[in-house]
Coordinates of C-alpha atoms and ligand atoms in Angstrom, one line a residue:
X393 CA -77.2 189.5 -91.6
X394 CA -75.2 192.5 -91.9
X395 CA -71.7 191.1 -92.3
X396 CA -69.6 193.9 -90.9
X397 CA -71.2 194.5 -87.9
X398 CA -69.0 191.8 -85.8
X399 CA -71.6 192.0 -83.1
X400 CA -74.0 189.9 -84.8
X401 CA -71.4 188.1 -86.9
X402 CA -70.4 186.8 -83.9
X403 CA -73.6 186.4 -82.3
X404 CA -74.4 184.0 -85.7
X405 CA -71.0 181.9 -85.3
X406 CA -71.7 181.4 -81.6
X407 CA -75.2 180.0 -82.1
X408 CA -73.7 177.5 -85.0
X409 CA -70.9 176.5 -82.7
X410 CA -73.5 176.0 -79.6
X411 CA -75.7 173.0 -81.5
X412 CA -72.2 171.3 -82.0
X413 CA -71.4 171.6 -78.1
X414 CA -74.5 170.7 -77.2
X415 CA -74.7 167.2 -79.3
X416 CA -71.0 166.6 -77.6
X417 CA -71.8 167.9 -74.2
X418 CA -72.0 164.8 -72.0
X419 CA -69.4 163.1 -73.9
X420 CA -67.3 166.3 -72.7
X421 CA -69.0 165.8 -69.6
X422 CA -67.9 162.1 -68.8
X423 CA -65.0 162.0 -70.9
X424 CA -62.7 163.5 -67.8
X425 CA -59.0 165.2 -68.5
X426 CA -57.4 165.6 -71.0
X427 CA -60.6 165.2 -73.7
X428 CA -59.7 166.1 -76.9
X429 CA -63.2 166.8 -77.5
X430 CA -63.2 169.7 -75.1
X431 CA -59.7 170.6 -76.8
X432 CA -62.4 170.3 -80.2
X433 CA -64.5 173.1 -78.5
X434 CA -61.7 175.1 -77.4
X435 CA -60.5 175.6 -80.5
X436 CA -63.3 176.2 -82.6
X437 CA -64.2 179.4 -80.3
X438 CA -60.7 180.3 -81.2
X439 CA -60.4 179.8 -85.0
X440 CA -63.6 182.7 -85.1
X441 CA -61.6 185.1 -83.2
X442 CA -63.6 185.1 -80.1
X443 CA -61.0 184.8 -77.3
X444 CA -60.6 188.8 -78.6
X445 CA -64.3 189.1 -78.3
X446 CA -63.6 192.3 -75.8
X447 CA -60.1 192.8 -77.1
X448 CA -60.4 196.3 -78.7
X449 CA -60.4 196.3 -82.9
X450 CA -57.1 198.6 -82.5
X451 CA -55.0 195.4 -80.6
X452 CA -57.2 193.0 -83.1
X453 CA -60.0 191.7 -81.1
X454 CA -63.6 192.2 -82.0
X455 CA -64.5 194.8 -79.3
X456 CA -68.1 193.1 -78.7
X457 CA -69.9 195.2 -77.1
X458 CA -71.0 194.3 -73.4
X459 CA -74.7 192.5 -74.3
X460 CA -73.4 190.9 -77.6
X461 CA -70.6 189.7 -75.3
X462 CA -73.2 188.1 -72.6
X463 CA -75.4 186.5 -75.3
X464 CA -72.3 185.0 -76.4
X465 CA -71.3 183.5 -72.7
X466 CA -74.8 182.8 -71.9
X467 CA -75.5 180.7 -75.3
X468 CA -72.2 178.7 -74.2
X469 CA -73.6 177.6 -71.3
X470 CA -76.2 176.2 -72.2
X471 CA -74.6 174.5 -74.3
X472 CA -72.1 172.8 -72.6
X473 CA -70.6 174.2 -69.0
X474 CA -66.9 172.9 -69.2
X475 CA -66.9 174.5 -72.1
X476 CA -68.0 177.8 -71.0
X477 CA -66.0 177.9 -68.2
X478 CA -63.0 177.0 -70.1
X479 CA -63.2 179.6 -72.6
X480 CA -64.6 182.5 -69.7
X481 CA -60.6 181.7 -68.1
X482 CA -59.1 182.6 -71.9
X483 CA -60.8 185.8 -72.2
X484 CA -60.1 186.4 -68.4
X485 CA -56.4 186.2 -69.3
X486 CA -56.4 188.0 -72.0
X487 CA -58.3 190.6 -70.0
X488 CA -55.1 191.2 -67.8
X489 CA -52.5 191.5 -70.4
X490 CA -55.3 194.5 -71.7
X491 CA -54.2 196.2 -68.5
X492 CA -50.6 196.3 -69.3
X493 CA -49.1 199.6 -69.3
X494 CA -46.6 198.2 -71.7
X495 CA -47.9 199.5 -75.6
X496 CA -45.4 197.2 -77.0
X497 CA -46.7 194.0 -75.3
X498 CA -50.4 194.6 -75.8
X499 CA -49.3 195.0 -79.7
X500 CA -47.3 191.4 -79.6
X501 CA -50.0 189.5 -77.1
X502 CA -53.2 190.6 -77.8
X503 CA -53.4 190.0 -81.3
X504 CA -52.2 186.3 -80.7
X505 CA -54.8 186.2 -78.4
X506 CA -57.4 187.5 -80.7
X507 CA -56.3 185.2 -83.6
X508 CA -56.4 182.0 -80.8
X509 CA -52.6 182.0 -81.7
X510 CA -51.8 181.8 -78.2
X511 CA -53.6 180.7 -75.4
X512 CA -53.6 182.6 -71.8
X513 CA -55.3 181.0 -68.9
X514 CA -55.6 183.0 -65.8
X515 CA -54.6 182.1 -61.9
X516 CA -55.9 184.5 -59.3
X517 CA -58.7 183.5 -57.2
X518 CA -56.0 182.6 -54.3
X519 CA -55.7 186.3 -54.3
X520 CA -59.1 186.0 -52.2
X521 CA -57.7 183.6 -49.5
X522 CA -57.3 185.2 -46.3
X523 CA -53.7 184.1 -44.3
X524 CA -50.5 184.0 -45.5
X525 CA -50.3 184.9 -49.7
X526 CA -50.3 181.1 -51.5
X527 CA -48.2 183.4 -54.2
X528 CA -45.5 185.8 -53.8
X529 CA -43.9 188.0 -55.9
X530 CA -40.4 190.4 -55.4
X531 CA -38.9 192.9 -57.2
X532 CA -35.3 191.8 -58.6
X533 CA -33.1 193.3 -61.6
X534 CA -34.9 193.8 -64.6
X535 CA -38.3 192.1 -63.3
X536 CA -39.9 190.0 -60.3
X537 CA -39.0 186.5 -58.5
X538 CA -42.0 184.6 -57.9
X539 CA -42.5 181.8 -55.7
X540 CA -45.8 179.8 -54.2
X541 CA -48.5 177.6 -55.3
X542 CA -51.5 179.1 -57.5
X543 CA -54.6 176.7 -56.0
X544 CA -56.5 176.3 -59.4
X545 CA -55.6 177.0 -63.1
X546 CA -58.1 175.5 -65.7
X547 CA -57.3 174.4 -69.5
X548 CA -53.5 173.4 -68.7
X549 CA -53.1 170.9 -71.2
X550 CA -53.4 173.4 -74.0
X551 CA -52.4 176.9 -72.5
X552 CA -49.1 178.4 -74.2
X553 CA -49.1 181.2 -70.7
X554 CA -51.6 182.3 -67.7
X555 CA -51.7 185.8 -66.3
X556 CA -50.9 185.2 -62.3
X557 CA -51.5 187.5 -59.6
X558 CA -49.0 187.8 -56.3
X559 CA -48.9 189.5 -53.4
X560 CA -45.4 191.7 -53.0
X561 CA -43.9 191.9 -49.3
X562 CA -45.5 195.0 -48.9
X563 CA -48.9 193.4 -49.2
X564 CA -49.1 195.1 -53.0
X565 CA -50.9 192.9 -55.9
X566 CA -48.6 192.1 -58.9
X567 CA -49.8 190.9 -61.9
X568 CA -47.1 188.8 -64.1
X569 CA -47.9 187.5 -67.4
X570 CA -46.0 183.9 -66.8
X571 CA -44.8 182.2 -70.7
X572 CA -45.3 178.9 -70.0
X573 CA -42.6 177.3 -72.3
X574 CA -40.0 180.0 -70.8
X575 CA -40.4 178.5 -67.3
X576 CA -40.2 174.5 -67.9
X577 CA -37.3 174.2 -64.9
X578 CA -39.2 176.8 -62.3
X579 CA -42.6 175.8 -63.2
X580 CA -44.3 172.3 -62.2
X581 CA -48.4 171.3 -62.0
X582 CA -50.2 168.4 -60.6
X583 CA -52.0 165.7 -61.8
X584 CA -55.1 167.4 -62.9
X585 CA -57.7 167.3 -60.3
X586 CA -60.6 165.2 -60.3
X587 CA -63.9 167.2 -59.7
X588 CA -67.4 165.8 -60.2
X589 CA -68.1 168.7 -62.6
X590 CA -65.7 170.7 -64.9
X591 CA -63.7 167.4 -64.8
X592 CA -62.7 167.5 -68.5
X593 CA -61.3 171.5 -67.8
X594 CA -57.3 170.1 -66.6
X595 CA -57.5 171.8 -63.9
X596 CA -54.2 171.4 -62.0
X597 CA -52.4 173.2 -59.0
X598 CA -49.5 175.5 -60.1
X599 CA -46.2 175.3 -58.0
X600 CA -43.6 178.3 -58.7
X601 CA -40.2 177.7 -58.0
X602 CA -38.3 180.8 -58.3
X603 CA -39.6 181.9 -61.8
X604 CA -38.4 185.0 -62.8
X605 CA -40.8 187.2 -64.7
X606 CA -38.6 189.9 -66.7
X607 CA -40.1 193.1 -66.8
X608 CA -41.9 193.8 -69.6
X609 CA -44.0 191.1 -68.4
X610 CA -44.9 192.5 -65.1
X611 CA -48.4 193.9 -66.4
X612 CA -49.5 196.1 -63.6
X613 CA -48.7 196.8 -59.7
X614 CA -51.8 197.6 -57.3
X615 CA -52.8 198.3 -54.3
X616 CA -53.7 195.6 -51.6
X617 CA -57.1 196.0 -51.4
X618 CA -57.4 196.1 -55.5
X619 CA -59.2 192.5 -55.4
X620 CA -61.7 192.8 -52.7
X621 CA -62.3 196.5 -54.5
X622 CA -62.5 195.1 -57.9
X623 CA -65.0 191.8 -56.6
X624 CA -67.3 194.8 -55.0
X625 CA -66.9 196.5 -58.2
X626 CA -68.3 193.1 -59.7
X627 CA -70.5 191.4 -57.0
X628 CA -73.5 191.0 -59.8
X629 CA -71.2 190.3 -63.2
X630 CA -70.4 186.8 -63.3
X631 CA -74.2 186.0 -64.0
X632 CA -73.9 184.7 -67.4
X633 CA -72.8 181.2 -66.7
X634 CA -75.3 180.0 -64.4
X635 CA -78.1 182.3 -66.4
X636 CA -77.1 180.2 -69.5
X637 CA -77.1 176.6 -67.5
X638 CA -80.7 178.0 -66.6
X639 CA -81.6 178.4 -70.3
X640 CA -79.8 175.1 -70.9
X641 CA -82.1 173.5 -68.5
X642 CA -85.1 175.6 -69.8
X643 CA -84.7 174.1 -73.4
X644 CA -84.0 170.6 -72.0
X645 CA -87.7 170.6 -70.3
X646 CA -89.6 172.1 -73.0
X647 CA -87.8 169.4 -75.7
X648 CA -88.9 166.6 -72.7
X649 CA -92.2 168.2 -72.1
X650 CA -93.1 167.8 -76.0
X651 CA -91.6 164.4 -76.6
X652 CA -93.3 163.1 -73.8
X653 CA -96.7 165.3 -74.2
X654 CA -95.7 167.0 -71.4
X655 CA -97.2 170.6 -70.7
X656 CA -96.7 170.8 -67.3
X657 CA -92.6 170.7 -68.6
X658 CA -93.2 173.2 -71.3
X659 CA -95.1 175.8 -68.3
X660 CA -91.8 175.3 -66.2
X661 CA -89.5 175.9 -69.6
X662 CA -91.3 179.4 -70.1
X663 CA -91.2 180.2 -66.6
X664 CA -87.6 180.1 -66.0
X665 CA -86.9 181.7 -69.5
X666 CA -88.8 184.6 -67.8
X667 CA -87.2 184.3 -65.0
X668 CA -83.7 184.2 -66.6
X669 CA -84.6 187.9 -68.1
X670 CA -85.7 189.3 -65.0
X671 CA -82.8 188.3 -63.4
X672 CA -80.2 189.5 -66.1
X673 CA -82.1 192.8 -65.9
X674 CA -81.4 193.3 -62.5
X675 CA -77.6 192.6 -62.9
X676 CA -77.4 194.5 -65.4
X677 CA -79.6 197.2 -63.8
X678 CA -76.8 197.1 -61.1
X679 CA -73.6 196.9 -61.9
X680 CA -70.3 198.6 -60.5
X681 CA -70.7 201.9 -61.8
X682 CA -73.7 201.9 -59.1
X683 CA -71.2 201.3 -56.1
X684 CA -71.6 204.3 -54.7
X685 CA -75.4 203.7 -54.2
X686 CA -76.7 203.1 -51.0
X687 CA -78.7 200.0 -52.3
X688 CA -76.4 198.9 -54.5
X689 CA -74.7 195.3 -52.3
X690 CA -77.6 194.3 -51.3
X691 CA -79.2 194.3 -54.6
X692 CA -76.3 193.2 -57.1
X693 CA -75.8 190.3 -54.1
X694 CA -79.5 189.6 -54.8
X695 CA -78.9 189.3 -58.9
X696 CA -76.0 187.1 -58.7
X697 CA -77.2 184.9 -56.1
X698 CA -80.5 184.9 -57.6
X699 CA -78.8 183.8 -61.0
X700 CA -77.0 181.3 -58.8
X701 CA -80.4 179.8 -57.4
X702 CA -82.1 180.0 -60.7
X703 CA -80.0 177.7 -62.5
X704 CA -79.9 175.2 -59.3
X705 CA -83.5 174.9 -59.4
X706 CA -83.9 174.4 -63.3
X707 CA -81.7 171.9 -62.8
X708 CA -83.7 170.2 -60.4
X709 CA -86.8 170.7 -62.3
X710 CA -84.4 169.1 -64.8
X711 CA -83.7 166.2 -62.4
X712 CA -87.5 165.3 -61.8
X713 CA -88.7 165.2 -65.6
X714 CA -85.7 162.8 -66.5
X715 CA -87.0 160.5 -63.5
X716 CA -84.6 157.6 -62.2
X717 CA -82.4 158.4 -65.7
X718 CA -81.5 161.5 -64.7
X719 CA -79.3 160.0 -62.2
X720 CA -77.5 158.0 -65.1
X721 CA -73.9 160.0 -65.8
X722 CA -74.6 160.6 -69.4
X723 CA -78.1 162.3 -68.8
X724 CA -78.1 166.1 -70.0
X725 CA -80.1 167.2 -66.3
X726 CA -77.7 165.0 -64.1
X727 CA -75.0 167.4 -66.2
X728 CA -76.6 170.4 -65.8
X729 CA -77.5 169.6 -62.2
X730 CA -73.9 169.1 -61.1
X731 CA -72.9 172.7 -63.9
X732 CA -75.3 174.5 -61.8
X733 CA -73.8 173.6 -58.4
X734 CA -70.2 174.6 -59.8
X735 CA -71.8 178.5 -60.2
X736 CA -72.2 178.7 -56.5
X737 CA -68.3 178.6 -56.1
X738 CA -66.9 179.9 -59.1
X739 CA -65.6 184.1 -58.2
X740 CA -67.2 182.7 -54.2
X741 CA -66.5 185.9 -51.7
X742 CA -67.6 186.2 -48.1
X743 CA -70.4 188.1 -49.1
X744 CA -71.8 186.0 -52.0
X745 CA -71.3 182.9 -49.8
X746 CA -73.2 184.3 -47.0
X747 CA -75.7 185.2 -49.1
X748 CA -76.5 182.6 -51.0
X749 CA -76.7 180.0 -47.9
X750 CA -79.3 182.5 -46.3
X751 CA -81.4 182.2 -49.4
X752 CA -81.6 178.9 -49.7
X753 CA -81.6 178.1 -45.7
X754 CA -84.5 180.4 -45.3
X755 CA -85.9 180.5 -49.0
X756 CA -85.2 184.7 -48.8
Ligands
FAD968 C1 -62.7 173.1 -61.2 C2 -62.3 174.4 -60.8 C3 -61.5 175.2 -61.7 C4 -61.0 176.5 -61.3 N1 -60.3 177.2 -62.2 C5 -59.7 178.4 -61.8 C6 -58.8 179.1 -62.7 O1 -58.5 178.7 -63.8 N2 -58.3 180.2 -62.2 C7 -58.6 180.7 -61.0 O2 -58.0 181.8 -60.6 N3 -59.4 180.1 -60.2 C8 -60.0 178.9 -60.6 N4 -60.9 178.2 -59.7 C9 -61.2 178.8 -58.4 C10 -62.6 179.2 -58.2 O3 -62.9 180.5 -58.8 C11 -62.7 179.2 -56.7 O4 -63.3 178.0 -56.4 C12 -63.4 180.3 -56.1 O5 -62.8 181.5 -56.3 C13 -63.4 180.0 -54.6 O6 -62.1 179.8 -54.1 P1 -61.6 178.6 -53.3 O7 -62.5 177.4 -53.6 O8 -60.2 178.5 -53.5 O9 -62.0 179.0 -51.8 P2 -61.4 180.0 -50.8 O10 -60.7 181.1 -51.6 O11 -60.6 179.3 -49.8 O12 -62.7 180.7 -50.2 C14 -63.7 181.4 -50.9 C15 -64.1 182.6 -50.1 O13 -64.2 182.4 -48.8 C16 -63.4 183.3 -48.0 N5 -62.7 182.5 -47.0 C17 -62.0 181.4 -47.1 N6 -61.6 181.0 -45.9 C18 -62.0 181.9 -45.0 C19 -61.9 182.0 -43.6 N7 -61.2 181.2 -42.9 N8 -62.5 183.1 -43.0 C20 -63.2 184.0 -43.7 N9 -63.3 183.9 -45.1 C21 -62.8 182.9 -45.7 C22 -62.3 183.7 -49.0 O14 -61.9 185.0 -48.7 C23 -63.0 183.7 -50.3 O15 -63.7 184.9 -50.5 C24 -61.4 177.0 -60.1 C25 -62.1 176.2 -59.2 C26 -62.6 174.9 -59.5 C27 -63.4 174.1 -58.6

């Protein structure tokens, strides 16, 4: 192994730290919020550096490139799904800050970020609702006032800060970089809420009093449309997840299929491995720098739904070789069943909604 390349030096850590998930994974599974075992996982991704996996070398991440990046996501998956997810909300954090104008802020954050000094969470998908914004943000001196209630953040127990996105009376999108120990009278969270997957993940609802975000943490100002723009821009890149809980479920069957003497298992392991490469090539084949293309919704809505459906049916296939144990809360497929399901919400817009219930209504 070359040892400076930190493409594969990375690629090599992940794969280590996957077997360890995996051997913990339905104790992650089971073990509900605030499991110090997901906390365990957490922070073993973070002592390699890997929360500056796309962080460029010149802020102190490891600038993976794109592929080494997605091996990395998709080998965490199939690992263990709370786990990926988790860890996919750190990097999208981080992500945000990387879009700060501000020089001097990138050089404080995103080398905390990179070193797993600091951990940022993210809270934006309410940025999708239609209605009324559920956060707003105006401009005051020397930064922003926010006010609202962010729906969903995820890891809440051990974030140090979340990037949030607002909605400015003007209908502009704010994004605030939001120090969680600067905030303790403004800021307040819920229990965290109880989901029948991702339940170890603290999720909890975010309510904002009247936080005031001074300005060198307001990262960057858009337009309104900048999130339905930016999900078109990305219809087919959140693949990686449920393409990893396919390979997950892939290795579960072959590993059944031999134990038991099993071909039949092993057949259904290699199919969906090839199936998990087709599909990857299409996403990748159509990602956003193909928007312009005629073709190009309708195919990168095929790729991610497709990845979507892949995993669900893995999972079932999953389901069937465990027999009645697979309905026991500790089984790997009854984990990966109800991991699978989660990737049909997760980044959910209009469009991938519609299409994925036509594809599985009418088997398209
Ligand atoms: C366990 C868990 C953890 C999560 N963690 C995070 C996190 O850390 N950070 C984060 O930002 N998000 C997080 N999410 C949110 C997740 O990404 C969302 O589930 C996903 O974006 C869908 O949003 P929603 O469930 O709030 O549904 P909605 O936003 O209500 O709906 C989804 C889609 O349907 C459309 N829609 C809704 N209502 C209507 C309507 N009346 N008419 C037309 N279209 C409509 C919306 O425009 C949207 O595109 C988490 C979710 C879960 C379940």
């Amino acid at each position: 192994m070359d040892q400076h390349n930190p493409n594969l030096q990375t690629l090599e850590q992940i794969r280590e730290l996957t077997a360890q998930f995996e051997e913990r994974a339905e104790a992650v599974d089971v073990g509900g919020p605030g499991n110090a075992l997901l906390e365990k996982n957490v922070r073993a991704l973070a002592a390699t550096g890997f929360y500056g996996a796309r962080i460029p070398v010149e802020y102190g991440g490891l600038g993976l490139d794109s592929e080494t990046n997605a091996e990395c996501q998709e080998l965490i998956a199939s690992a263990c799904g709370v786990t990926a997810f988790t860890q996919q909300q750190l990097h999208s954090g981080g992500h945000y800050v990387g879009q700060s104008a501000n020089v001097d802020v990138k050089r404080d954050l995103l080398p905390k970020f990179s070193r797993g000094e600091v951990l940022c969470g993210i809270a934006f998908s309410h940025l999708r609702r239609p209605g009324p914004p559920l956060v707003r943000v105006e401009r005051i001196a020397d930064g922003v006032l926010v006010n609202g209630e962010a729906p969903w953040v995820t890891g809440w127990r051990f974030l140090d800060s979340f990037s949030l996105g607002a909605v400015a009376p003007d209908g502009r999108i704010v994004y605030v970089y939001v120090s969680i120990p600067d905030h303790a009278k403004t800021l307040s969270v819920s229990e965290p809420i109880r989901v029948s997957t991702m339940d170890a993940g603290d999720t909890v609802r975010v309510f904002l009093r009247n936080v005031v975000i001074p300005e060198k943490y307001v990262l960057f100002e858009r337009e309104p449309d900048f999130q339905t723009r930016a999900d078109f821009n990305n219809i087919a890149g959140p693949v990686h997840l449920p393409l990893g809980c396919a390979r997950g479920c892939a290795r579960h069957l072959r590993l059944t299929g031999q134990q038991r003497k099993r071909p039949l298992f092993v057949e259904a392991a290699d199919h969906f491995e090839a199936e998990v490469d087709l599909v990857r090539d299409l996403a990748r084949s159509w990602s956003g720098d193909r928007a312009a293309e005629p073709e190009y919704k309708e195919r990168a809505l095929a790729a991610r739904a497709g990845a979507i459906r892949l995993a669900m049916r893995a999972s079932e296939a999953c389901i069937a070789a465990n027999s009645g144990a697979a309905h026991l809360l500790t089984n790997p497929a009854q984990r990966r069943h109800r991991e699978a399901s989660f990737y049909a919400t997760v980044a959910q817009t209009p469009d991938i909604q519609a299409t994925f219930i036509e594809a599985v209504t009418y088997g398209k």
